[in-house]
mmCIF file of C-alpha atoms in Angstrom:
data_model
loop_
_atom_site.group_PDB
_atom_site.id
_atom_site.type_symbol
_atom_site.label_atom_id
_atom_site.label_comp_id
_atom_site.label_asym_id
_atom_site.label_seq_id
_atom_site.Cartn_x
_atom_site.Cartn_y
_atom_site.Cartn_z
ATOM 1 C CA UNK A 1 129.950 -37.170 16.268
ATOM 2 C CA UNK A 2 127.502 -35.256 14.072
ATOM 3 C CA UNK A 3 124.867 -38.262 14.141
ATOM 4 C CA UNK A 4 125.340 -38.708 17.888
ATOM 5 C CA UNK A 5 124.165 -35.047 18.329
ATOM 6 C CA UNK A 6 121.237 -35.412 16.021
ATOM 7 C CA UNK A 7 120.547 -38.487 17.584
ATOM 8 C CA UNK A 8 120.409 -36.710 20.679
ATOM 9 C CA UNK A 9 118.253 -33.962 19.527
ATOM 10 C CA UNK A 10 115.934 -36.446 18.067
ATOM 11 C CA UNK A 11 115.841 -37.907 21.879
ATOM 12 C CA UNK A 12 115.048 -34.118 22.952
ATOM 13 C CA UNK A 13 112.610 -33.459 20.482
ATOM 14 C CA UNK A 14 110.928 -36.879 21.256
ATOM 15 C CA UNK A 15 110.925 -36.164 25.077
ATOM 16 C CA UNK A 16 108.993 -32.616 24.774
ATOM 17 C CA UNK A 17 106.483 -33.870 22.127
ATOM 18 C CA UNK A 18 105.854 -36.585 25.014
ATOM 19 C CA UNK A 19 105.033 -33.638 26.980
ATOM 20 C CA UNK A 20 103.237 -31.115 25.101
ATOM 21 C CA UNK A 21 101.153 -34.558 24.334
ATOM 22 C CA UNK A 22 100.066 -35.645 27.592
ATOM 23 C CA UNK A 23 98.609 -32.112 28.597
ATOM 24 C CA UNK A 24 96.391 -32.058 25.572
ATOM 25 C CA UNK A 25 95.095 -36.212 26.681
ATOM 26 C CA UNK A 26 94.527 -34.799 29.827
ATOM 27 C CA UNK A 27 92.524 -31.721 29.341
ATOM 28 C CA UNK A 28 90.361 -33.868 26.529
ATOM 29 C CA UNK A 29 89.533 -36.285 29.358
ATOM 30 C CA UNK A 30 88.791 -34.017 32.005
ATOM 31 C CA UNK A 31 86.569 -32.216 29.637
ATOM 32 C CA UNK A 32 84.537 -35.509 29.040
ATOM 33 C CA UNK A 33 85.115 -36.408 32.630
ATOM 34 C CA UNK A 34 80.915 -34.848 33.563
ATOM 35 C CA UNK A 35 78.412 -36.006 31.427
ATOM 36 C CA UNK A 36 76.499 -33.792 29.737
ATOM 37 C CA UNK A 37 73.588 -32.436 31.627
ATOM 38 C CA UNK A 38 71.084 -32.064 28.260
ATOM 39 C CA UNK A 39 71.561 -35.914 27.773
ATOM 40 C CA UNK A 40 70.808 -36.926 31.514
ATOM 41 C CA UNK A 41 67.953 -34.951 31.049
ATOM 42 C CA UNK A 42 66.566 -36.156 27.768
ATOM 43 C CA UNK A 43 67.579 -40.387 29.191
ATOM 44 C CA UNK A 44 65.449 -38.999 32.483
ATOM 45 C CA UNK A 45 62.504 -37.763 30.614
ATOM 46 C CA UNK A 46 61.985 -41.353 28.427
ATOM 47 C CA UNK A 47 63.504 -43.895 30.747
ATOM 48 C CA UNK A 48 60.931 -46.368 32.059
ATOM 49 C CA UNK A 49 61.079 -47.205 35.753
ATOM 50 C CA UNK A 50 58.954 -49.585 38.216
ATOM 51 C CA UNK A 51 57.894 -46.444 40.712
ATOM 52 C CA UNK A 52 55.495 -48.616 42.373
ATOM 53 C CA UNK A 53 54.860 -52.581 42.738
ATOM 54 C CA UNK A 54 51.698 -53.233 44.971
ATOM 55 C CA UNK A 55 51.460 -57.056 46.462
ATOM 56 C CA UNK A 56 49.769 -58.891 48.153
ATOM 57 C CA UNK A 57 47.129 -61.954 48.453
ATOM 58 C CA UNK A 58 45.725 -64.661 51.001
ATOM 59 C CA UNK A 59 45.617 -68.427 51.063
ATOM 60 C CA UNK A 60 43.994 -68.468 47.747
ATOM 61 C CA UNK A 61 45.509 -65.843 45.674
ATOM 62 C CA UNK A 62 48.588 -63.899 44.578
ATOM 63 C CA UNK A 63 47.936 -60.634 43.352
ATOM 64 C CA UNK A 64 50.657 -57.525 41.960
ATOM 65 C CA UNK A 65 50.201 -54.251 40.675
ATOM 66 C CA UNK A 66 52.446 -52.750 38.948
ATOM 67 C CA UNK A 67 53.039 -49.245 37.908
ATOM 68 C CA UNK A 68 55.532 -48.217 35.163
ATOM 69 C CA UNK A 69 56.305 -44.534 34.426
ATOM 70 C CA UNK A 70 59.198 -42.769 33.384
ATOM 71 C CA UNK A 71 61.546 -40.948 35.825
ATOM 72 C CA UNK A 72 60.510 -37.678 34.912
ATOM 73 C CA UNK A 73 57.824 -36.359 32.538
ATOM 74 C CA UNK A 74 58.519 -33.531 29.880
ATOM 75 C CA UNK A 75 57.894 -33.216 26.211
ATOM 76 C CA UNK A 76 59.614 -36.489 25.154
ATOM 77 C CA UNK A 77 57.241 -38.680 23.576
ATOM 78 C CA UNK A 78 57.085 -41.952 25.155
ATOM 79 C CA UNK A 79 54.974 -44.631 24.895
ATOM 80 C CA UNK A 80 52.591 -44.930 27.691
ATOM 81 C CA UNK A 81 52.879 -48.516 29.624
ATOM 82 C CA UNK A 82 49.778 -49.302 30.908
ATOM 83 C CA UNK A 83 49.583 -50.221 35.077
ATOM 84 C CA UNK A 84 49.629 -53.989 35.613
ATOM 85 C CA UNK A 85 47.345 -55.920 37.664
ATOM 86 C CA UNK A 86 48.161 -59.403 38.058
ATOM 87 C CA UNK A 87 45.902 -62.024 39.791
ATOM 88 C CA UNK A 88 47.323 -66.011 40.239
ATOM 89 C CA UNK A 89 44.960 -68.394 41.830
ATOM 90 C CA UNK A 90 47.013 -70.856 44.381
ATOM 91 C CA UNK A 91 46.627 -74.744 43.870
ATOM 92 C CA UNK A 92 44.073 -76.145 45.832
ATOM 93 C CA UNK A 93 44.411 -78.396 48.294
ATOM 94 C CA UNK A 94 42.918 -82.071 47.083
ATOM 95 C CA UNK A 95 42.506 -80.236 43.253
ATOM 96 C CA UNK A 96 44.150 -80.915 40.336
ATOM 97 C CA UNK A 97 46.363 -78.456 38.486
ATOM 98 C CA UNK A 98 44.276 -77.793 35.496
ATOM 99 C CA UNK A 99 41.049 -77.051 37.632
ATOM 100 C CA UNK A 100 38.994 -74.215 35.933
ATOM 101 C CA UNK A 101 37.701 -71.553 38.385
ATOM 102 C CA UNK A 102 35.265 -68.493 37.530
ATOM 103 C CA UNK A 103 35.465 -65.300 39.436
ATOM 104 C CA UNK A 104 34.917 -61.794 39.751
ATOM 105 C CA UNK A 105 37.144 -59.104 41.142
ATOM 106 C CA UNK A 106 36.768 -55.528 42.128
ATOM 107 C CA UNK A 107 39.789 -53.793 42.289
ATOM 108 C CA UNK A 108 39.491 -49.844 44.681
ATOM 109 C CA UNK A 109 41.676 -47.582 45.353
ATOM 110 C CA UNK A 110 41.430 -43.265 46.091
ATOM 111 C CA UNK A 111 42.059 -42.466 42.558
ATOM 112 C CA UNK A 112 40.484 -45.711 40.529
ATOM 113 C CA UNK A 113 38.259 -48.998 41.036
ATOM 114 C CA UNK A 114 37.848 -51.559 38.062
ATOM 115 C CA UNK A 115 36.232 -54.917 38.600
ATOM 116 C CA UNK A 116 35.897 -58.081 35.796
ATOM 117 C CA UNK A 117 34.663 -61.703 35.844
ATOM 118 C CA UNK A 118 37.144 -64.610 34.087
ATOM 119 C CA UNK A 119 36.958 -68.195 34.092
ATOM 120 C CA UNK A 120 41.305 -69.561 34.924
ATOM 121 C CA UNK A 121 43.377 -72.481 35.819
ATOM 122 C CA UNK A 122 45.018 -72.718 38.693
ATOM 123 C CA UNK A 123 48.461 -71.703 38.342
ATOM 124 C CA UNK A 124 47.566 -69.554 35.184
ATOM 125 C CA UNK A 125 48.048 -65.371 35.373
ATOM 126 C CA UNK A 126 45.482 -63.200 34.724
ATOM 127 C CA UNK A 127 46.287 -59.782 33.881
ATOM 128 C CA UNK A 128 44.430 -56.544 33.549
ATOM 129 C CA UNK A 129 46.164 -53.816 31.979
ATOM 130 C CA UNK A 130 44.627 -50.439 33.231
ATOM 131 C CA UNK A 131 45.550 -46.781 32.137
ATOM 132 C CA UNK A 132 43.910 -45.398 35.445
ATOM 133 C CA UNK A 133 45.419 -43.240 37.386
ATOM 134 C CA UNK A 134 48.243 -44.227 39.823
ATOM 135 C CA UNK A 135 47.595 -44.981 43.444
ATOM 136 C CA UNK A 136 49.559 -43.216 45.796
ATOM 137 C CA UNK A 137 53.044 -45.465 47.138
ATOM 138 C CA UNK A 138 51.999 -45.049 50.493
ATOM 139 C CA UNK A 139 48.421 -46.653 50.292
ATOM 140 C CA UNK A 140 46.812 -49.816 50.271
ATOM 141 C CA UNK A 141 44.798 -50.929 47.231
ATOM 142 C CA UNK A 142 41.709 -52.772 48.279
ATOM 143 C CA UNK A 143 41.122 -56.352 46.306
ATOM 144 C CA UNK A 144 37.679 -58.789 46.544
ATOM 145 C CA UNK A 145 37.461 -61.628 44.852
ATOM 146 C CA UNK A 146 33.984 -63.789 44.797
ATOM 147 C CA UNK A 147 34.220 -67.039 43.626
ATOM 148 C CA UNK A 148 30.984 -69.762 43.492
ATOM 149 C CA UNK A 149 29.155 -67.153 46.064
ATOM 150 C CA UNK A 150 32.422 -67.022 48.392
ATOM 151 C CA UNK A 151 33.553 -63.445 48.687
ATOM 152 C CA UNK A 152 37.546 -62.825 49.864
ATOM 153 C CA UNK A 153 39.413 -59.547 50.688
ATOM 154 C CA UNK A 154 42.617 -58.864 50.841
ATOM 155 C CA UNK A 155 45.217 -55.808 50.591
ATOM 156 C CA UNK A 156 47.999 -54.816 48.436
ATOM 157 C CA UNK A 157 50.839 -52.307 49.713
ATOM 158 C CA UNK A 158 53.770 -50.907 47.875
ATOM 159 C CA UNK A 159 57.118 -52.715 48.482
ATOM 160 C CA UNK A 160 59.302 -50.196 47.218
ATOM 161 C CA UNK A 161 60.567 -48.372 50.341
ATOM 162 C CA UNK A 162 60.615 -44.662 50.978
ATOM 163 C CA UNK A 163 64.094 -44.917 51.855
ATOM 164 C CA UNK A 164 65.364 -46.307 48.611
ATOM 165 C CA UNK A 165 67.437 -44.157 46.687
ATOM 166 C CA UNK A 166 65.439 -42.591 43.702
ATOM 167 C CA UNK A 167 65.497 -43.868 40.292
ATOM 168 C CA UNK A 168 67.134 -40.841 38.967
ATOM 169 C CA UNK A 169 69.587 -41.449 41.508
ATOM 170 C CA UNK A 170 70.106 -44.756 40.237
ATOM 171 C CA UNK A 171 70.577 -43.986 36.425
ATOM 172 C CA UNK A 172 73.168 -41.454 37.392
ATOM 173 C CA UNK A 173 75.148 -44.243 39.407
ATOM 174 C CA UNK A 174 74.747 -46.359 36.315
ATOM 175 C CA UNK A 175 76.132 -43.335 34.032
ATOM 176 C CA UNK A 176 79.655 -43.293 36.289
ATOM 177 C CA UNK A 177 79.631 -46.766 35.790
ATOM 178 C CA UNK A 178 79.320 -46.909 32.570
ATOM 179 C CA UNK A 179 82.061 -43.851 31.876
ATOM 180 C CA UNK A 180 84.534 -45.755 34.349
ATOM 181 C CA UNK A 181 84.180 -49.182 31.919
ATOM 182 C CA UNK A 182 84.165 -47.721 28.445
ATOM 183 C CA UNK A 183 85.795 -44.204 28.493
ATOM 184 C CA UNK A 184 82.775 -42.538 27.588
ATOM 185 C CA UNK A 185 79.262 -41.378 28.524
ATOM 186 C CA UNK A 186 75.723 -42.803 27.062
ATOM 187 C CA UNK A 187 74.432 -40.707 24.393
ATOM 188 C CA UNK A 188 70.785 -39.771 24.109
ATOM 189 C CA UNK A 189 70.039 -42.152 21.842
ATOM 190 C CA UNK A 190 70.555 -44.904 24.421
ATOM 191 C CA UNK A 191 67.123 -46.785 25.976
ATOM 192 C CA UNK A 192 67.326 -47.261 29.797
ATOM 193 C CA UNK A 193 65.178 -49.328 31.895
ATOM 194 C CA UNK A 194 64.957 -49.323 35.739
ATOM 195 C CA UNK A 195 63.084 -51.654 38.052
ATOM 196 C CA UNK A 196 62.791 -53.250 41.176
ATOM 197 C CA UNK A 197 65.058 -56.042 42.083
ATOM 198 C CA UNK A 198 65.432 -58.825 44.612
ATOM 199 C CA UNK A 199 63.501 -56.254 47.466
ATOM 200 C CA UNK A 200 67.355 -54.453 47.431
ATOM 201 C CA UNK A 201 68.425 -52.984 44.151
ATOM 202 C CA UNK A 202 67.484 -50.857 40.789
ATOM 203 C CA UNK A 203 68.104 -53.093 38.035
ATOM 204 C CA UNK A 204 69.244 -50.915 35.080
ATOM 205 C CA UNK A 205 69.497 -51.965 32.114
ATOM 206 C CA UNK A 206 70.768 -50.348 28.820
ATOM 207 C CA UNK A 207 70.947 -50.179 24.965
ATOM 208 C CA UNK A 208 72.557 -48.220 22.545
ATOM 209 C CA UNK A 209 70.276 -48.919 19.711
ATOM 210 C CA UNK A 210 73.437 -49.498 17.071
ATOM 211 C CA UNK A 211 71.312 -52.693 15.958
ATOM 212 C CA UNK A 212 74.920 -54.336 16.669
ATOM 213 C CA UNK A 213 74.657 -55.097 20.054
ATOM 214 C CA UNK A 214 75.588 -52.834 22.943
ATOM 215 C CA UNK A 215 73.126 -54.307 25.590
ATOM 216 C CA UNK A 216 74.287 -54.351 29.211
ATOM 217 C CA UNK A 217 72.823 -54.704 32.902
ATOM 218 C CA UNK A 218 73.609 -53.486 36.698
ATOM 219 C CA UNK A 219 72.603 -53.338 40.009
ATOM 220 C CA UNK A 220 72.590 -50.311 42.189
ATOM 221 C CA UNK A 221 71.930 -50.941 45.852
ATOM 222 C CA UNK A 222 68.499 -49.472 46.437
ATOM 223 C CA UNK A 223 69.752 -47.981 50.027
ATOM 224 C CA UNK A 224 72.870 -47.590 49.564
ATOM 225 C CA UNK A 225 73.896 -46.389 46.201
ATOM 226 C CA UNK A 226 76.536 -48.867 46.020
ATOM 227 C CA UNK A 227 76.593 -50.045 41.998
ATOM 228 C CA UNK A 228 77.565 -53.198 40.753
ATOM 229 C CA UNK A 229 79.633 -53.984 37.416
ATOM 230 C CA UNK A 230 77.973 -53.740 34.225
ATOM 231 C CA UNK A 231 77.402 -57.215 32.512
ATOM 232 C CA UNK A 232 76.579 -57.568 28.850
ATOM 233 C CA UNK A 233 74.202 -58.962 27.203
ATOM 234 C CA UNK A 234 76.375 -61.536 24.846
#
């Protein structure tokens, strides 16, 4: 009779533990349930995003340019990436792949103009890294290329839309995301990356910087916010 009783008091005692318990888990998750604000704002002021990708060409030529910046500037020391200019010349009709072209190009736009001569291969990229200032999104950057005499212009606009959510926007998605999956937020000592995808999402992507892996990817729908499932890098 006696070890029923303390049988059932050790039922008792087990049963209000079980309760006094769960409160604690749930006020510990609730507390971690908002990421900290000081982090967001330290990933926002280093993370590199695509704010601008210019195209354009004709017949003869593709041509990009790029601009990488990070989502917000502060006091965080990041390496500056330099604004990409990118010009392919198309195959010719009747030529052969390898056929060596010289040119010059002039490059204008309201803040910056830079201009160069190369000999290329068809098919090959040349690329001009340039720390000038950025262009505005909503203009067109002005591009002539003169070739054996034969002068061709063409335009470049931005293809990032004005509607698209911003990238800040996007890396906050990506946090939720990421807190759903794991249980936890990204500390500041993660590296984020944003950029343009497919003409319809931010492609973030993520490291933790353990040295033991912790790399992962996701899409966020550029107009809607929608995010995708993070994907690691195995």
């Amino acid at each position: 009779m006696n070890k029923k009783r303390f049988l059932a008091s050790l039922l008792i005692m087990a049963i209000l533990g079980i309760q006094i318990i769960n409160p604690c888990i749930d006020a510990w998750v609730g507390e971690n349930s908002t990421p900290d604000e000081g982090v967001i704002q330290t990933l926002l002021q280093k993370t590199l995003v695509t704010k601008m990708i210019f195209e354009g060409g004709n017949e003869n030529w593709s041509c990009t340019y790029k601009v990488v910046d990070t989502i917000i500037k502060s006091g965080v020391v990041v390496e500056p990436v330099p604004n990409k200019f990118v010009l392919i010349p198309k195959l010719l009709e009747n030529a052969y792949y390898d056929y060596t072209r010289k040119f010059s190009f002039f490059v204008s736009y309201s803040k910056a103009q830079f201009s160069g001569e190369h000999w290329l291969k068809t098919g090959e990229e040349f690329i001009v890294e340039s720390n000038a200032p950025a262009p505005d999104p909503r203009e067109s950057i002005q591009v002539k290329v003169v070739e054996w005499g034969k002068e061709e212009q063409f335009i470049l606009v931005n293809i990032i839309p004005a509607n698209a959510i911003t990238p800040e926007t996007a890396l906050r998605k990506a946090l939720e995301v990421y807190y759903r999956t794991y249980g936890i937020y990204p500390t500041a000592d993660f590296t984020f990356t944003i950029e343009y995808y497919d003409q319809q999402y931010w492609l973030v992507s993520y490291d933790d910087n353990d040295g033991i892996g912790g790399k992962g990817v996701l899409l966020v729908d550029a107009f809607t916010g929608e995010p995708g499932e993070i994907k690691e890098d195995e």
